[in-house]
Structures are given as structure tokens and as C-alpha cells.
mmCIF file of C-alpha atoms in Angstrom:
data_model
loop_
_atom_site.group_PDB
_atom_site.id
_atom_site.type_symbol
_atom_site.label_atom_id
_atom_site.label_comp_id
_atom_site.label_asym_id
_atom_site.label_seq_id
_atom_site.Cartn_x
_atom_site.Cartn_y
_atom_site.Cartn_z
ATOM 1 C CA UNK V 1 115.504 108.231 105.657
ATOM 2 C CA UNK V 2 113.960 106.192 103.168
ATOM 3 C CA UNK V 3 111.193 108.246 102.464
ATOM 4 C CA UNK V 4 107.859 107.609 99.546
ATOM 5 C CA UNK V 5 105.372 109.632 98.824
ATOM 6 C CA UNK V 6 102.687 109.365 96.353
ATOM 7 C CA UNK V 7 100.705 111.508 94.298
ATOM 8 C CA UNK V 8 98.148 112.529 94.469
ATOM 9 C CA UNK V 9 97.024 111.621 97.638
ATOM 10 C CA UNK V 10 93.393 110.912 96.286
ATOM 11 C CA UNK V 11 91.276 110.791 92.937
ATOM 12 C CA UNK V 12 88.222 111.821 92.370
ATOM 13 C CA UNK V 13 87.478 110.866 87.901
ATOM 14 C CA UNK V 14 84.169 109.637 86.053
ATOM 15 C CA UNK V 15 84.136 106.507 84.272
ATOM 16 C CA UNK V 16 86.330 105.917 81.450
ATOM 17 C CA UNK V 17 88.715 108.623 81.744
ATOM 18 C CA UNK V 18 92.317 107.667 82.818
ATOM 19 C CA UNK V 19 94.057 108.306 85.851
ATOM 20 C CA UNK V 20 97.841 108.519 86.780
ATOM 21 C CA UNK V 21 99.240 108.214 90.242
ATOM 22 C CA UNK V 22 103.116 108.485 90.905
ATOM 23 C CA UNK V 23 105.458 107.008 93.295
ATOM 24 C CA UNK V 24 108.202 108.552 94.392
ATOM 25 C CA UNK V 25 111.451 107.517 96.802
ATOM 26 C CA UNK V 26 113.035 110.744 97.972
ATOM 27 C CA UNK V 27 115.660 109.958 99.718
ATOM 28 C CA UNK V 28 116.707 106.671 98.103
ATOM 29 C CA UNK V 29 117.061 105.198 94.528
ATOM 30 C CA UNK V 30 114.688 102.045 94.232
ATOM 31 C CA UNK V 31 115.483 99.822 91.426
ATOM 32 C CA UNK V 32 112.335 97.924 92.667
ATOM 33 C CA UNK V 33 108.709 99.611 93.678
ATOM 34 C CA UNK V 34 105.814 97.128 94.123
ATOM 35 C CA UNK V 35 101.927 98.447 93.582
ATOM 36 C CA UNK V 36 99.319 96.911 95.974
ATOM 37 C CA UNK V 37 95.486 97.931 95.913
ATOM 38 C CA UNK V 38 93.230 97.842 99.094
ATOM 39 C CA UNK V 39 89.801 97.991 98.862
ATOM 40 C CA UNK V 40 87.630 98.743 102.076
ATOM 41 C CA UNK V 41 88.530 96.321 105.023
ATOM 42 C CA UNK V 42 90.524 93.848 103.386
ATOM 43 C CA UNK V 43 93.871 92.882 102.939
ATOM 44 C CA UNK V 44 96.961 94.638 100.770
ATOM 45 C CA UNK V 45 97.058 92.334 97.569
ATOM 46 C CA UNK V 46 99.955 92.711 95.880
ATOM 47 C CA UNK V 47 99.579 94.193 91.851
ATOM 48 C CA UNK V 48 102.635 94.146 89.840
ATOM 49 C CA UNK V 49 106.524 94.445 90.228
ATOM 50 C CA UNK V 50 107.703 97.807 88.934
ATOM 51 C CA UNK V 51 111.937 97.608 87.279
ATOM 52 C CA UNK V 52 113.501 100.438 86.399
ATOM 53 C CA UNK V 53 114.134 100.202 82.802
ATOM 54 C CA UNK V 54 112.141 96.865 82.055
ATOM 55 C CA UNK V 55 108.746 95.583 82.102
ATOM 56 C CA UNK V 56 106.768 94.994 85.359
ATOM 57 C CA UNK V 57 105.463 92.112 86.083
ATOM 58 C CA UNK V 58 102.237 91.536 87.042
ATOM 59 C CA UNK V 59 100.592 89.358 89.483
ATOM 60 C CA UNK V 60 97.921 86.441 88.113
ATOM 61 C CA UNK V 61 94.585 88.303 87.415
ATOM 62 C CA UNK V 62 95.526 91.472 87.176
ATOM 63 C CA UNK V 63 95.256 92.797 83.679
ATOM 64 C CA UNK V 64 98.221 94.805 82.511
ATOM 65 C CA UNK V 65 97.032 96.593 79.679
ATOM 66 C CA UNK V 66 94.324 98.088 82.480
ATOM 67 C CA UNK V 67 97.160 99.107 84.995
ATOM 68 C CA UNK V 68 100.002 100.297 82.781
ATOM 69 C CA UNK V 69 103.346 100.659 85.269
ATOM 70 C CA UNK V 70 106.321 102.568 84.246
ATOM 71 C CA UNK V 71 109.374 102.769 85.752
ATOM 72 C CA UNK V 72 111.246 105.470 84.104
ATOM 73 C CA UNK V 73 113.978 105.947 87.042
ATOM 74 C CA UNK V 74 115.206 104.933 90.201
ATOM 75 C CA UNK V 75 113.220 107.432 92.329
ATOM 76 C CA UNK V 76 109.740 107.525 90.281
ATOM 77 C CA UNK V 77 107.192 104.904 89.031
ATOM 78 C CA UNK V 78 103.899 105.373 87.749
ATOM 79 C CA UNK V 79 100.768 104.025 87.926
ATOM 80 C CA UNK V 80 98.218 104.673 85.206
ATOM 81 C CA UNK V 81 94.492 102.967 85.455
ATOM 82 C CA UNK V 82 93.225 103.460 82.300
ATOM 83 C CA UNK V 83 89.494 103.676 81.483
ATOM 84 C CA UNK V 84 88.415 103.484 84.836
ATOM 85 C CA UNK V 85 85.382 102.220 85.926
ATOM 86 C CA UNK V 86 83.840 102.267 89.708
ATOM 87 C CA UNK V 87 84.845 98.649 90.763
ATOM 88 C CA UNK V 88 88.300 100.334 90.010
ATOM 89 C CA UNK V 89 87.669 102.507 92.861
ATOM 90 C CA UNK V 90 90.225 101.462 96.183
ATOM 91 C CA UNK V 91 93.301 102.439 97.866
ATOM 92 C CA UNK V 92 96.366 102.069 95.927
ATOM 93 C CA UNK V 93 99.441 101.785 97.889
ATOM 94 C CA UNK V 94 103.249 101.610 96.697
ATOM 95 C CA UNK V 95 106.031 100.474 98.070
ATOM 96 C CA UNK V 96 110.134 100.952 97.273
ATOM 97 C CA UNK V 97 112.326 98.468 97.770
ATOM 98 C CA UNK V 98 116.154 99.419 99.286
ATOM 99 C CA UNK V 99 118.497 96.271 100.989
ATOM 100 C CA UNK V 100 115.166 93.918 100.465
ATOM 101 C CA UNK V 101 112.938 95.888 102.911
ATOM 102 C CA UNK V 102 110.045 97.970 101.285
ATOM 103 C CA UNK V 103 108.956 100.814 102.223
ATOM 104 C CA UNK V 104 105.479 101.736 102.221
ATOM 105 C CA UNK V 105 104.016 105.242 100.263
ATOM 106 C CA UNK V 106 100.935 106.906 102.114
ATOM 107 C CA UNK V 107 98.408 105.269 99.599
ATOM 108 C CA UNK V 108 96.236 106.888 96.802
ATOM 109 C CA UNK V 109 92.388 106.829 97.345
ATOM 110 C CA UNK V 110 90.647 106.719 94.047
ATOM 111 C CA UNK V 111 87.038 107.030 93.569
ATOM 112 C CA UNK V 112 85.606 106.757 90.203
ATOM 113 C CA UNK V 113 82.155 107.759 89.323
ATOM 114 C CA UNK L 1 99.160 78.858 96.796
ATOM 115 C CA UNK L 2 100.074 80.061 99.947
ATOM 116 C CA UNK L 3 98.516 82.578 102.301
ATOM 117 C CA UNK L 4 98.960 83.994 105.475
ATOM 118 C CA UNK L 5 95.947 84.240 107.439
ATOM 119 C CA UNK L 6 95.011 85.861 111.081
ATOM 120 C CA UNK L 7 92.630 84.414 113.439
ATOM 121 C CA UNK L 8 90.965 87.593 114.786
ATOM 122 C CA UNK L 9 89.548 90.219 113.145
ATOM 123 C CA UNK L 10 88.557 92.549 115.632
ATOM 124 C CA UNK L 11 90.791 92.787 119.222
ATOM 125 C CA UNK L 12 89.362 95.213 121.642
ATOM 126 C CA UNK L 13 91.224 95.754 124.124
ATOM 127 C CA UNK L 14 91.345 98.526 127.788
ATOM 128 C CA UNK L 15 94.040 101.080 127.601
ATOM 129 C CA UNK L 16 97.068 99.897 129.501
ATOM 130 C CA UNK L 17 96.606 96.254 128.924
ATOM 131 C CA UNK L 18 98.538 93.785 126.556
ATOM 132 C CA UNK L 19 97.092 93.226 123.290
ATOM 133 C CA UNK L 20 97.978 89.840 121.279
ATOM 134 C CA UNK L 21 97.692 89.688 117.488
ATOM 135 C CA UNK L 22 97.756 86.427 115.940
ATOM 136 C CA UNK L 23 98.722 84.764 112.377
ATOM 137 C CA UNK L 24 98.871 81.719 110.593
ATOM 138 C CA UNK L 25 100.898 81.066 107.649
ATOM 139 C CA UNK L 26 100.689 78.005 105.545
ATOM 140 C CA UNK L 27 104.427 77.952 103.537
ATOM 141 C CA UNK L 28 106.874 76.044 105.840
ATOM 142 C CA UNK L 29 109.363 77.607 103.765
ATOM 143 C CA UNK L 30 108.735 80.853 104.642
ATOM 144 C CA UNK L 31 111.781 82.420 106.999
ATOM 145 C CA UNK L 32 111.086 85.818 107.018
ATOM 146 C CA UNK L 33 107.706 87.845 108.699
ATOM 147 C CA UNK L 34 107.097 91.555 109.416
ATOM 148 C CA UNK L 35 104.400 93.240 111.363
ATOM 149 C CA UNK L 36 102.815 96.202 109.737
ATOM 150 C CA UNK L 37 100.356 98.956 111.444
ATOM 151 C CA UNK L 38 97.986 100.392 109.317
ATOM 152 C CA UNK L 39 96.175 103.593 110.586
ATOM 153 C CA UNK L 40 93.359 104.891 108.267
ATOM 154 C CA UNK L 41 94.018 106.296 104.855
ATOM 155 C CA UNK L 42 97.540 105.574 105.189
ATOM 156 C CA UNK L 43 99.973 103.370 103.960
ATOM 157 C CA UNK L 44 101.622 100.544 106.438
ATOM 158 C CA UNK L 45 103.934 101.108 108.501
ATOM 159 C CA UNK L 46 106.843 98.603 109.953
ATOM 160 C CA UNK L 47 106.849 97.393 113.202
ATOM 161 C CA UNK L 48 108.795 94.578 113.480
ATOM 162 C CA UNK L 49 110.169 91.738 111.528
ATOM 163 C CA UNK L 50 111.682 88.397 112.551
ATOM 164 C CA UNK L 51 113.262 85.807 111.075
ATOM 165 C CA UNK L 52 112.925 81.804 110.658
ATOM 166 C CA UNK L 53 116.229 81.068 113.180
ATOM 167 C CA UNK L 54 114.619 83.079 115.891
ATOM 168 C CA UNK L 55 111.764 82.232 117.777
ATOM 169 C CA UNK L 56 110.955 85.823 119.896
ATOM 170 C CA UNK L 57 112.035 89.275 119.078
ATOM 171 C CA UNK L 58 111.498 91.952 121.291
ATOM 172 C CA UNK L 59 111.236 95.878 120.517
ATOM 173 C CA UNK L 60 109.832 99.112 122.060
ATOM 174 C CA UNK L 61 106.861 97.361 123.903
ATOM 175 C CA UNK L 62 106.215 94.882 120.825
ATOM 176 C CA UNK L 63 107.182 91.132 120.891
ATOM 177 C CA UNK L 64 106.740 89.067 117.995
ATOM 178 C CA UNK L 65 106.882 85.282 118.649
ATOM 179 C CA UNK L 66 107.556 82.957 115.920
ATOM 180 C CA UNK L 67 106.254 78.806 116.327
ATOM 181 C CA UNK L 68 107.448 76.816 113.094
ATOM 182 C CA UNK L 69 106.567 73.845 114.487
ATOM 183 C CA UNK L 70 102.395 75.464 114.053
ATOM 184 C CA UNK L 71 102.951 77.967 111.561
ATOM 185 C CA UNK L 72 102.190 81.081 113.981
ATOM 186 C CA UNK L 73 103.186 84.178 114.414
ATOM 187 C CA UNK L 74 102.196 86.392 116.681
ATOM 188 C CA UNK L 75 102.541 90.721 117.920
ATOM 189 C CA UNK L 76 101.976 91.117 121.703
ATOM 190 C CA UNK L 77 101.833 95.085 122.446
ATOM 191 C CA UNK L 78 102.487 96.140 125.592
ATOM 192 C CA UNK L 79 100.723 98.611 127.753
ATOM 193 C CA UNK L 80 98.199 99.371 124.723
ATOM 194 C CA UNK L 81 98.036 102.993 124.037
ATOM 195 C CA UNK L 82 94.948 104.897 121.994
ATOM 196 C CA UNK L 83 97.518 105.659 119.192
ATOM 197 C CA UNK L 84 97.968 101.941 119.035
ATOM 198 C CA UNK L 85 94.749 101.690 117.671
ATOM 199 C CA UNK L 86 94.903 100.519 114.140
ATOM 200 C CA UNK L 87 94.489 97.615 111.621
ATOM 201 C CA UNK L 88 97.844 95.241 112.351
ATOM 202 C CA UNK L 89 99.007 92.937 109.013
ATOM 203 C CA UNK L 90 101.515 90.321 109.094
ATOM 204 C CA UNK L 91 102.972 89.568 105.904
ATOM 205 C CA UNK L 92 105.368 86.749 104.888
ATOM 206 C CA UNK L 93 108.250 87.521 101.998
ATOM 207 C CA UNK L 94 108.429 85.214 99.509
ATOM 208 C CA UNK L 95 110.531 85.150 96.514
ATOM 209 C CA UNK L 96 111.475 88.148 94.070
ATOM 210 C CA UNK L 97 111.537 90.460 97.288
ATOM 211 C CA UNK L 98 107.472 89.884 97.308
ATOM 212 C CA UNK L 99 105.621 90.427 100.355
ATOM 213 C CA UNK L 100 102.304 88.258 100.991
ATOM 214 C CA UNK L 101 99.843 90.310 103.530
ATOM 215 C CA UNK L 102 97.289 88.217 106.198
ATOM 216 C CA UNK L 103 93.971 89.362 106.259
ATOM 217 C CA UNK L 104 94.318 91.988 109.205
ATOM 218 C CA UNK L 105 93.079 92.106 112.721
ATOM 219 C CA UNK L 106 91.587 95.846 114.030
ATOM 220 C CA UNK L 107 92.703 96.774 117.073
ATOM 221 C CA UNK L 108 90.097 99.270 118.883
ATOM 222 C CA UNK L 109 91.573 100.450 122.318
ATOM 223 C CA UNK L 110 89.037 101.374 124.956
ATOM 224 C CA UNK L 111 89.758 104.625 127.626
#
């Protein structure tokens, strides 16, 4: 159990366009799902906090009208980069929260050119 | 504000010997850890976790061992395997359920 995928499972867009990328728990409800991005040989660092039904909340430097997160249920949150531009491009990861441990979705490799 | 940080970035290490991971926090206050593996173009994955009352915790051939008194963690793998080979994170949680990530160590296992 406690299974997350993500979709899709990379990203290939030019610059400007917008790009969505969902996160799913499918066997599990998540009331919580964190977004982390990873760019090449470094470090997880953390995004945003995705609620269902309210806000997320985003970490310090990370501009939220760029990432817009959406929570719309307890199995599904979304990631949308909007206007992307190459320094964009990285490995976005998500993670569902169940009992207070997360579990980890396979990532999202976005490259934007 | 707080980090956790690793002291190694690359670990090679012969097939069949014990590899040793380390990490440094820097929040005393910090009482829970996890080890994650991280194998190319995928997500992490959970190895083990420990918390602040325990000092060692042993699983299937991993050992975490937790010093407060330094602020180190540490994953000891047993007979290394190739499919150990990977990119190992510690990561501390802190409030709201968040977890804080170290900077990574690779482990490259020789034949």
C-alpha cells in the first residue's frame, strides 16, 4: 500500500507555455501532499504544502503565482508551472502524507526549451 | 535556519563490504530522521527512520545510529550490494509534517 504516482513522468515544453503535472495517492486519501524540485545533483528542497480544500503554502522564495498548487481532493494535487522558462527545467517530486510519513511519487522530469 | 548536512559526497565502496553514510544536523530539537535511497530518475525511497529516544536502529542489513550529544546521524549498509548503489539523503522532520533533506552522499559500488 500507500502507493503515488505522478504524471506525466517527464515534460518536454518551449518557453512560456504552461505545464501541469499531477499527483496522485492510489491507494490512500492524503489530506496533505508536499511538492519538492531537484535539480541535477543536489538536494530535494522542499516547494509548497498542498491542503485539500485550502491554499498551499509555500516555502520562502518560491513564487506562488509561478507554481500554482491545487488540491482539489484527497487522492489528487496538481502542479501547474506556468510560463515556463529553462531555469524552470528540474525534477519535480511529490510526496503524500498518511499517519505523518510521506510517501514519495516517482518524480516528473521537465525540460523546457 | 536549520539544515542538515552530510560529510561525504561520493562513498565508493567493493561489493560485499560495509558502507557508512554520514550526516550532520544543526536543530537540537530535531527528534525524528529518516534515510532515503534515491536511484536515478526516481523519487526517494524509505529506508529507515529513527527517533530522538533511540540511539541505534537496526533493519534488513541497514543500521542507523543516532549521537545527540554531536548532532550525527549515520546509515551503515551491510554487505553492499550493486543495487545498493544510489544517492542516500537523510532528512530531519520538522514542524507542519515538513521534511528537511541533507545534501546527499552517492554511493558507487565496485564488482
Amino acid at each position: 500500500g500507500a502507493v503515488v504516482s505522478q504524471h506525466p513522468s517527464w515534460v518536454i515544453c518551449k518557453s512560456g507555455t504552461s505545464v501541469k503535472i499531477e499527483c496522485r495517492s492510489l491507494d490512500f486519501q492524503a489530506t496533505t501532499m508536499f511538492w519538492y524540485r531537484q535539480f541535477p545533483k543536489q538536494s530535494l528542497m522542499l516547494m509548497a504544502t498542498s491542503n485539500e480544500g485550502s491554499k498551499a503554502t509555500y516555502e520562502q522564495g518560491v513564487e506562488k503565482d509561478k507554481f500554482l498548487i491545487n488540491h482539489a481532493s484527497l487522492t489528487l494535487s496538481t502542479l501547474t508551472v506556468t510560463s515556463a522558462h529553462p531555469e524552470d527545467s528540474s525534477f519535480y517530486i511529490c510526496s503524500a502524507s498518511r499517519s505523518n510519513e510521506q510517501f514519495f511519487g516517482p518524480g516528473t522530469r521537465l525540460t523546457v526549451l | 535556519g536549520e539544515s542538515v548536512g552530510l560529510h561525504l559526497p561520493t562513498l565508493s565502496v567493493q561489493e560485499g563490504d560495509n558502507s557508512i553514510i554520514n550526516c550532520a544536523y544543526s536543530n537540537s530539537a530535531s527528534d525524528y530522521f529518516i534515510w532515503y535511497k534515491q536511484e536515478s530518475g526516481k523519487g526517494p525511497q524509505f529506508i529507515i527512520d529513527i527517533r530522538s529516544n533511540m540511539d541505534k536502529r537496526q533493519g534488513q542489513r541497514v543500521t542507523v545510529l543516532l549521537n545527540k550529544t554531536v548532532k550525527h546521524l549515520s546509515l551503515q549498509i551491510a554487505a553492499t550490494q550493486p543495487g545498493d548503489s544510489a544517492v542516500y539523503f537523510c532528512a530531519e522532520l520538522a514542524a507542519g509534517n515538513k521534511l528537511t533533506f541533507g545534501g546527499g552522499t552517492r554511493v558507487l559500488v565496485k564488482p
